Coordinates of C-alpha atoms and ligand atoms in Angstrom, one line a residue:
X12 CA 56.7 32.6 -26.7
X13 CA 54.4 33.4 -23.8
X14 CA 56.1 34.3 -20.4
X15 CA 54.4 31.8 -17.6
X16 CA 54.5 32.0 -14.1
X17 CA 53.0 29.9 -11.1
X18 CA 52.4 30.8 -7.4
X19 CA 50.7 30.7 -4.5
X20 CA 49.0 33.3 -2.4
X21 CA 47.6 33.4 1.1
X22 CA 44.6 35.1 1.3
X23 CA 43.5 35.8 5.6
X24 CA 39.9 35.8 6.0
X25 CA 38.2 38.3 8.4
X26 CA 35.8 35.6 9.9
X27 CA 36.9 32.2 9.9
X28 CA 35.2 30.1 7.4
X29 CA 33.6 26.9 9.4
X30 CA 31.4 24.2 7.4
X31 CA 30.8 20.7 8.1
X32 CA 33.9 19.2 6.8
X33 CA 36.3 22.2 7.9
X34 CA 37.2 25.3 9.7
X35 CA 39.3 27.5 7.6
X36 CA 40.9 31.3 8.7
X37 CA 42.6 31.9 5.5
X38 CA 42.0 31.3 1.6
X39 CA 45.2 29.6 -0.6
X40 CA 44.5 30.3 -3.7
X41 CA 47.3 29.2 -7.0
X42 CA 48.0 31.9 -9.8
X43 CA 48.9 31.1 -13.4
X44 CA 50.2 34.8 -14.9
X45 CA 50.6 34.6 -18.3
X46 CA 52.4 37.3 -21.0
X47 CA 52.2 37.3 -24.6
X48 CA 52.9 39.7 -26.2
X49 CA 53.3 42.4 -24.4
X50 CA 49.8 41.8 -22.7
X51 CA 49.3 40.5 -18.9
X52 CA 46.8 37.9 -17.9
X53 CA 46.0 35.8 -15.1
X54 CA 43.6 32.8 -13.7
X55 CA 43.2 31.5 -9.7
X56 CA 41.9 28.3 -8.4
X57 CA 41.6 27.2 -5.2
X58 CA 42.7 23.9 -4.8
X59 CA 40.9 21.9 -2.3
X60 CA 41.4 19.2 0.1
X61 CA 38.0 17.0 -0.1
X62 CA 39.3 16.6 -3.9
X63 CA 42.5 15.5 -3.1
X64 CA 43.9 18.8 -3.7
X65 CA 46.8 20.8 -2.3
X66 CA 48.4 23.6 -3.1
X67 CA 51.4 22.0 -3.6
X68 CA 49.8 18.9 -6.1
X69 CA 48.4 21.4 -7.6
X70 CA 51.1 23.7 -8.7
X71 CA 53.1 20.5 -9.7
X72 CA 50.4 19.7 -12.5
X73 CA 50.4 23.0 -13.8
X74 CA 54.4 23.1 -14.1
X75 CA 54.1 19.5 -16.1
X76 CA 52.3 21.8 -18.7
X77 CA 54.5 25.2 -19.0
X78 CA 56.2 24.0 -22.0
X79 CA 53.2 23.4 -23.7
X80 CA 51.6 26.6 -22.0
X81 CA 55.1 28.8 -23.0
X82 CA 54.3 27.4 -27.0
X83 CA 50.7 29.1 -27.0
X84 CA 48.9 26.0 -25.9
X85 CA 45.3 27.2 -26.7
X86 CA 42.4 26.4 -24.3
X87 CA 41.2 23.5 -26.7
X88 CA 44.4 21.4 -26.2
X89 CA 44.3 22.0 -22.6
X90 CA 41.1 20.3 -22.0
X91 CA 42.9 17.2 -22.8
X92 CA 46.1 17.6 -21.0
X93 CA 44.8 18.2 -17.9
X94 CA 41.9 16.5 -15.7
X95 CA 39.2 18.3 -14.8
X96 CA 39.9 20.0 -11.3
X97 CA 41.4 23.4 -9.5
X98 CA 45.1 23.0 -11.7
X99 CA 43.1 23.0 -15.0
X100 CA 40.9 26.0 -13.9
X101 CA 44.0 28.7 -12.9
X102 CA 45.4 27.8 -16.4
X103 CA 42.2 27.8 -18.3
X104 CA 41.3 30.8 -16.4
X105 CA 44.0 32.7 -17.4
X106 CA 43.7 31.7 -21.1
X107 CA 40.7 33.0 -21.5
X108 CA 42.0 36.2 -19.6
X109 CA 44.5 37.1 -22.0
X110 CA 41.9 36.0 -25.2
X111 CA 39.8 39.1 -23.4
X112 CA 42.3 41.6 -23.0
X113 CA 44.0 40.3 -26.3
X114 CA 40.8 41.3 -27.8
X115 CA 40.1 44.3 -26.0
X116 CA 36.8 43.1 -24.1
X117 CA 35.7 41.9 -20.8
X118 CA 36.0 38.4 -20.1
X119 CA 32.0 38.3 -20.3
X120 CA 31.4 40.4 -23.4
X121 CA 34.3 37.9 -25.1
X122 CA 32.4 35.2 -24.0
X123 CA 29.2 36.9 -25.4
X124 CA 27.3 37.4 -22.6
X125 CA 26.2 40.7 -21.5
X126 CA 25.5 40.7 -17.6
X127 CA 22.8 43.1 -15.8
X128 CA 24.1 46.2 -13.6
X129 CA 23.9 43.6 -10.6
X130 CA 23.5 40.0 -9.3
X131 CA 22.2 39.1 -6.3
X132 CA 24.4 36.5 -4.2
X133 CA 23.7 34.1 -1.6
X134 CA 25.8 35.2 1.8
X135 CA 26.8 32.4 3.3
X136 CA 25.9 32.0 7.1
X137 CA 28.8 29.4 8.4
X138 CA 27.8 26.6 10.9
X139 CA 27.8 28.3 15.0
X140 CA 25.7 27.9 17.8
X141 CA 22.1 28.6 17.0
X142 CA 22.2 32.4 18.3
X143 CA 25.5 32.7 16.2
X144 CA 23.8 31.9 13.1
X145 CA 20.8 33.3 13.6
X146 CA 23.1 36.8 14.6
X147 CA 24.5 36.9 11.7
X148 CA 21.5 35.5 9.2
X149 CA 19.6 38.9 11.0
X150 CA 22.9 40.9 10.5
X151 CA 22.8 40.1 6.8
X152 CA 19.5 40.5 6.0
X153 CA 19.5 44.3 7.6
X154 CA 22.7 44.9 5.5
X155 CA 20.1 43.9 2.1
X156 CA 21.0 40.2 1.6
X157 CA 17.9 38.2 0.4
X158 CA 19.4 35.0 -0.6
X159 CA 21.1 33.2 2.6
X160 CA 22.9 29.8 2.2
X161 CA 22.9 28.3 5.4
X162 CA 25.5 25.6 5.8
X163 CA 25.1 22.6 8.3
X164 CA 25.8 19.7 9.7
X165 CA 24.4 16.8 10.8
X166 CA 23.5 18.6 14.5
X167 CA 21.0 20.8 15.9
X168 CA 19.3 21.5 12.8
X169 CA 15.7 22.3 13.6
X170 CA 17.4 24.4 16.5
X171 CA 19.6 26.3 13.7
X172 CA 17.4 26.3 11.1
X173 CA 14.4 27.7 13.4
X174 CA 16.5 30.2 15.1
X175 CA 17.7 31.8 11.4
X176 CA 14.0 31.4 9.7
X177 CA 12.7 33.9 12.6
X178 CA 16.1 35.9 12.6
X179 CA 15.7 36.3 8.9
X180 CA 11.7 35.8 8.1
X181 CA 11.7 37.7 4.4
X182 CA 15.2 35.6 3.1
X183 CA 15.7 33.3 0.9
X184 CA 17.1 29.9 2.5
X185 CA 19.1 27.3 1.0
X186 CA 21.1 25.0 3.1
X187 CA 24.1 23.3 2.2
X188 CA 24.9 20.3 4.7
X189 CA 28.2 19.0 2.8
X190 CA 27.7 15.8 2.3
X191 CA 27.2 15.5 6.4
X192 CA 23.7 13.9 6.5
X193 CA 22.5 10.4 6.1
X194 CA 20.0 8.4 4.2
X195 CA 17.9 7.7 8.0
X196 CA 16.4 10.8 8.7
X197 CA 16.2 12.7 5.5
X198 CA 13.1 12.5 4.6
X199 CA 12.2 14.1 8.2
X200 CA 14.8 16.8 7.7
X201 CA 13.4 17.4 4.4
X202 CA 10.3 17.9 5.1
X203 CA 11.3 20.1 7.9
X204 CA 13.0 22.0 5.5
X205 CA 10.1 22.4 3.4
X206 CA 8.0 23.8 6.5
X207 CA 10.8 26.5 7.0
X208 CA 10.2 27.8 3.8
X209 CA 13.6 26.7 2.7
X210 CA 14.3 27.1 -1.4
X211 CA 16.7 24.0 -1.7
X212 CA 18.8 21.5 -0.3
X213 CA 22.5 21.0 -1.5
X214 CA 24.3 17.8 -1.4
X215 CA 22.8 16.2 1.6
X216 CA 24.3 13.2 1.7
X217 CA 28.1 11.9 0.7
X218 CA 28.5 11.7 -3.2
X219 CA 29.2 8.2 -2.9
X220 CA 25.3 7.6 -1.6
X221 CA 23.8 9.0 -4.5
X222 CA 21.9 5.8 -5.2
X223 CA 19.8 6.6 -1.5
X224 CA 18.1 9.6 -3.4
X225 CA 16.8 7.2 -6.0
X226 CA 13.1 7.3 -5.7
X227 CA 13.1 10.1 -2.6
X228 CA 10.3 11.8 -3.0
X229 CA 11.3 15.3 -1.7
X230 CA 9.1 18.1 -1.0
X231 CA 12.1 21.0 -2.0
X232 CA 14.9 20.5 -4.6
X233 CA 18.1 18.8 -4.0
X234 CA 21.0 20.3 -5.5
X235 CA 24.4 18.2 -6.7
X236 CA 27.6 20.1 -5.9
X237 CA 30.2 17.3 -4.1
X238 CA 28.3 14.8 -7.2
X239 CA 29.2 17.3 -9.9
X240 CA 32.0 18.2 -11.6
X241 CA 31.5 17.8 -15.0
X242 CA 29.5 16.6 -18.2
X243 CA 30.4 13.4 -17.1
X244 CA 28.2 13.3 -13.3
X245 CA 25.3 13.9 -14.9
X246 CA 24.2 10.6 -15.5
X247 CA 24.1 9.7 -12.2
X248 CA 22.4 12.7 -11.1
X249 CA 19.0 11.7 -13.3
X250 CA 16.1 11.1 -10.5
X251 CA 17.9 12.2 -7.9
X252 CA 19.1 16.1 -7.9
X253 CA 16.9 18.9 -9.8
X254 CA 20.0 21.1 -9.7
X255 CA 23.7 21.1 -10.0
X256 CA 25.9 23.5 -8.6
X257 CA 29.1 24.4 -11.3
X258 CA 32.0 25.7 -9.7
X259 CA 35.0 26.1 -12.2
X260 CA 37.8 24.6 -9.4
X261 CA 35.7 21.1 -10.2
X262 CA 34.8 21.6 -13.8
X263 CA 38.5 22.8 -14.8
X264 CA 37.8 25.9 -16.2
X265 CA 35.3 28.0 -17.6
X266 CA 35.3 26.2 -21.2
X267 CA 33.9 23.2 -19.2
X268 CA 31.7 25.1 -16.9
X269 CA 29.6 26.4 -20.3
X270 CA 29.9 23.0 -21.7
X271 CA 28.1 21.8 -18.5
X272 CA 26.0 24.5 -18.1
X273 CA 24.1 23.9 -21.5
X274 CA 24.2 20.1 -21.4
X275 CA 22.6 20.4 -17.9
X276 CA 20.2 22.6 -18.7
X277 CA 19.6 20.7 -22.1
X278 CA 19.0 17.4 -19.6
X279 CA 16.5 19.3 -17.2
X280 CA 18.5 20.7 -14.5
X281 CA 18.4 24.0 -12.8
X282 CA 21.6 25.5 -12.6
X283 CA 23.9 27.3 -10.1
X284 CA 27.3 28.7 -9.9
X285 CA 29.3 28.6 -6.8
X286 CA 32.6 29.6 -5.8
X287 CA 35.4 28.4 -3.7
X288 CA 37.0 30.6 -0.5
X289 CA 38.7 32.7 -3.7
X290 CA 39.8 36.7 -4.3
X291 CA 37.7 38.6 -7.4
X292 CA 40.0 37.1 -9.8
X293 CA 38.5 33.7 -9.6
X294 CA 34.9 35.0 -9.4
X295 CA 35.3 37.1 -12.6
X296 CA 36.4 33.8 -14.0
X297 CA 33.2 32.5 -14.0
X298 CA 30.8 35.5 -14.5
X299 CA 29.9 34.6 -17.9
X300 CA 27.8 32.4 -16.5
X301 CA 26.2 34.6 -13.9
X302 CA 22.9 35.6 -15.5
X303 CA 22.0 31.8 -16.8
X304 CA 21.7 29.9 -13.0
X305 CA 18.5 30.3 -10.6
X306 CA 21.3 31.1 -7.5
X307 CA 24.5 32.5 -7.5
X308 CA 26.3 31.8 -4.7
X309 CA 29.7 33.9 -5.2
X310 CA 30.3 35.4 -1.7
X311 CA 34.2 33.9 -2.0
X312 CA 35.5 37.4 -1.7
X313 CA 33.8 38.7 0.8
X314 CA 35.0 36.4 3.3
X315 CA 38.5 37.5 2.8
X316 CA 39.9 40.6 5.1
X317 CA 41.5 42.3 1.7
X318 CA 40.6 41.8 -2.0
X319 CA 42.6 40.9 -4.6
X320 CA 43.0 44.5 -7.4
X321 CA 41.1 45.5 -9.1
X322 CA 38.6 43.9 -6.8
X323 CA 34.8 43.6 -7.1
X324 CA 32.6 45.8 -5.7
X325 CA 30.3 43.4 -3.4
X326 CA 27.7 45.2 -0.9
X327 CA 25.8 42.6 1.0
X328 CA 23.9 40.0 -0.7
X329 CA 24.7 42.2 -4.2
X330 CA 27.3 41.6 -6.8
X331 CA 27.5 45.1 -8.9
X332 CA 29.0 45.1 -12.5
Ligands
MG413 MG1 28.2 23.2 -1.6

């Protein structure tokens, strides 16, 4: 038998967390702890609202499991029980926790990967007034960020974007407008974009308008994140993303997140790893895939006014291992 238990935690953040679709001041994350034999393991998701998430659906489709889960359900099986999403992930999670510790190993050297000493991150610069973001795109820069994901929505954008680019001339810039654009106007925007020096675009417009990217011609890549959860969107990606964003809460674990990560890069996307508002324990989750994307976005943590332990040690714009 394996001991299971499911719960909640409430996670205050130190800044409040404000993108396009949402304002949030605190992160509520759902724990699956597992114990088998003597050995302790855990996995967290974050369930989340735009996918018809809550915390409460989605500790009520991890308890429809235990039994199974209690009888050494194995991560194979539970690709099949549960759909992909943030329920699947805190159990999948904390599988292939306890194969790790079971073993001995890190989750990453289990998993056969062997990361470098560091990783850079993208710090996320949350939408404000254009002095407000451009404050704290020059604050993060100073502190040694390179890579800034700038997220937006469908307002003041050159005034934003302009006021950051010359706030934070040497970054990195990719802009995330969650799904708040339209198809009138984009190609402008883009091209503006492109002028700012800006390194991508993610998920302009509403998954449902994929079809409006067919035949864009852009001048910077677009990246799929709301469009891609699993194996499964990227059909409907072809012609009209260069990049998907894989974030274990949508692919339902880790076992899917590899599975999309090769098929994607087999089909000819560039590949990125984001994270949710999340402690350490969801972003050592999905580290084995750290060193395979072109951006790792996996500032979760460092949002939140205390860590999870053993935490991570994050300095700014740096992930160290
Ligand atoms: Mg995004």
């Amino acid at each position: 038998m394996r001991n299971v238990k499911v719960y909640e935690e409430t996670w205050p953040l130190h800044t409040p967390f404000v993108i396009s679709r949402s304002a949030r001041s605190e992160a509520r994350v759902v724990v699956v702890e597992l114990e088998e034999d003597g050995i302790k393991a855990s996995g967290e998701c974050t369930p989340y609202p735009r996918y018809g998430e809550s915390e409460a659906s989605v500790m009520a489709q991890i308890l429809t499991i235990v039994p199974q889960l209690e009888n050494r359900l194995s991560r194979e099986e539970l690709q099949t029980l549960l759909p992909p999403g943030a329920a699947r992930n805190a159990v999948d999670s904390a599988l292939w926790d306890l194969a790790a510790r079971k073993a001995n190993q890190t989750l990453t050297h289990y998993a056969g990967v062997t990361l470098p000493q560091s990783i850079t991150t993208a710090q996320t610069v949350v939408i404000g007034t254009p002095e407000q973001m451009a404050a704290s795109a020059a604050a993060l820069s100073e502190k040694g960020a390179q890579l800034l994901k700038v997220k937006l929505d469908d307002h003041l954008i050159s005034e934003r974007l302009v006021a950051i680019r010359s706030a934070a001339p040497a970054a990195t810039l990719i802009v995330d407008a969650n799904e708040s654009w339209h198809a009138e106007g984009l190609a402008a925007r883009c091209q503006l974009l492109a002028d700012l020096g800006v390194a991508m675009l993610e998920q302009p417009l509403p998954a449902g308008d994929d079809e409006m990217l067919a035949n864009f011609i852009h001048p910077l890549p677009i990246c799929a994140d709301e469009s891609c959860h699993t194996r499964e969107s990227l059909a409907s990606l072809h012609g009209r993303y260069e990049m998907v964003n894989i974030k274990l809460d949508k692919t339902g674990g880790l076992t899917e997140a590899l599975a999309l990560a090769d098929e994607a890069a087999k089909q000819g996307f560039a590949l990125m790893l984001g994270c949710m508002i999340c402690t350490s324990r969801a972003i050592s989750a999905a580290l084995p895939l750290a060193n395979r994307v072109r951006y790792a976005d996996l500032d979760g943590p460092t949002w939140l006014a205390v860590d999870v332990e053993p935490a991570l040690h994050f300095t700014t714009g740096t992930l160290h291992l």
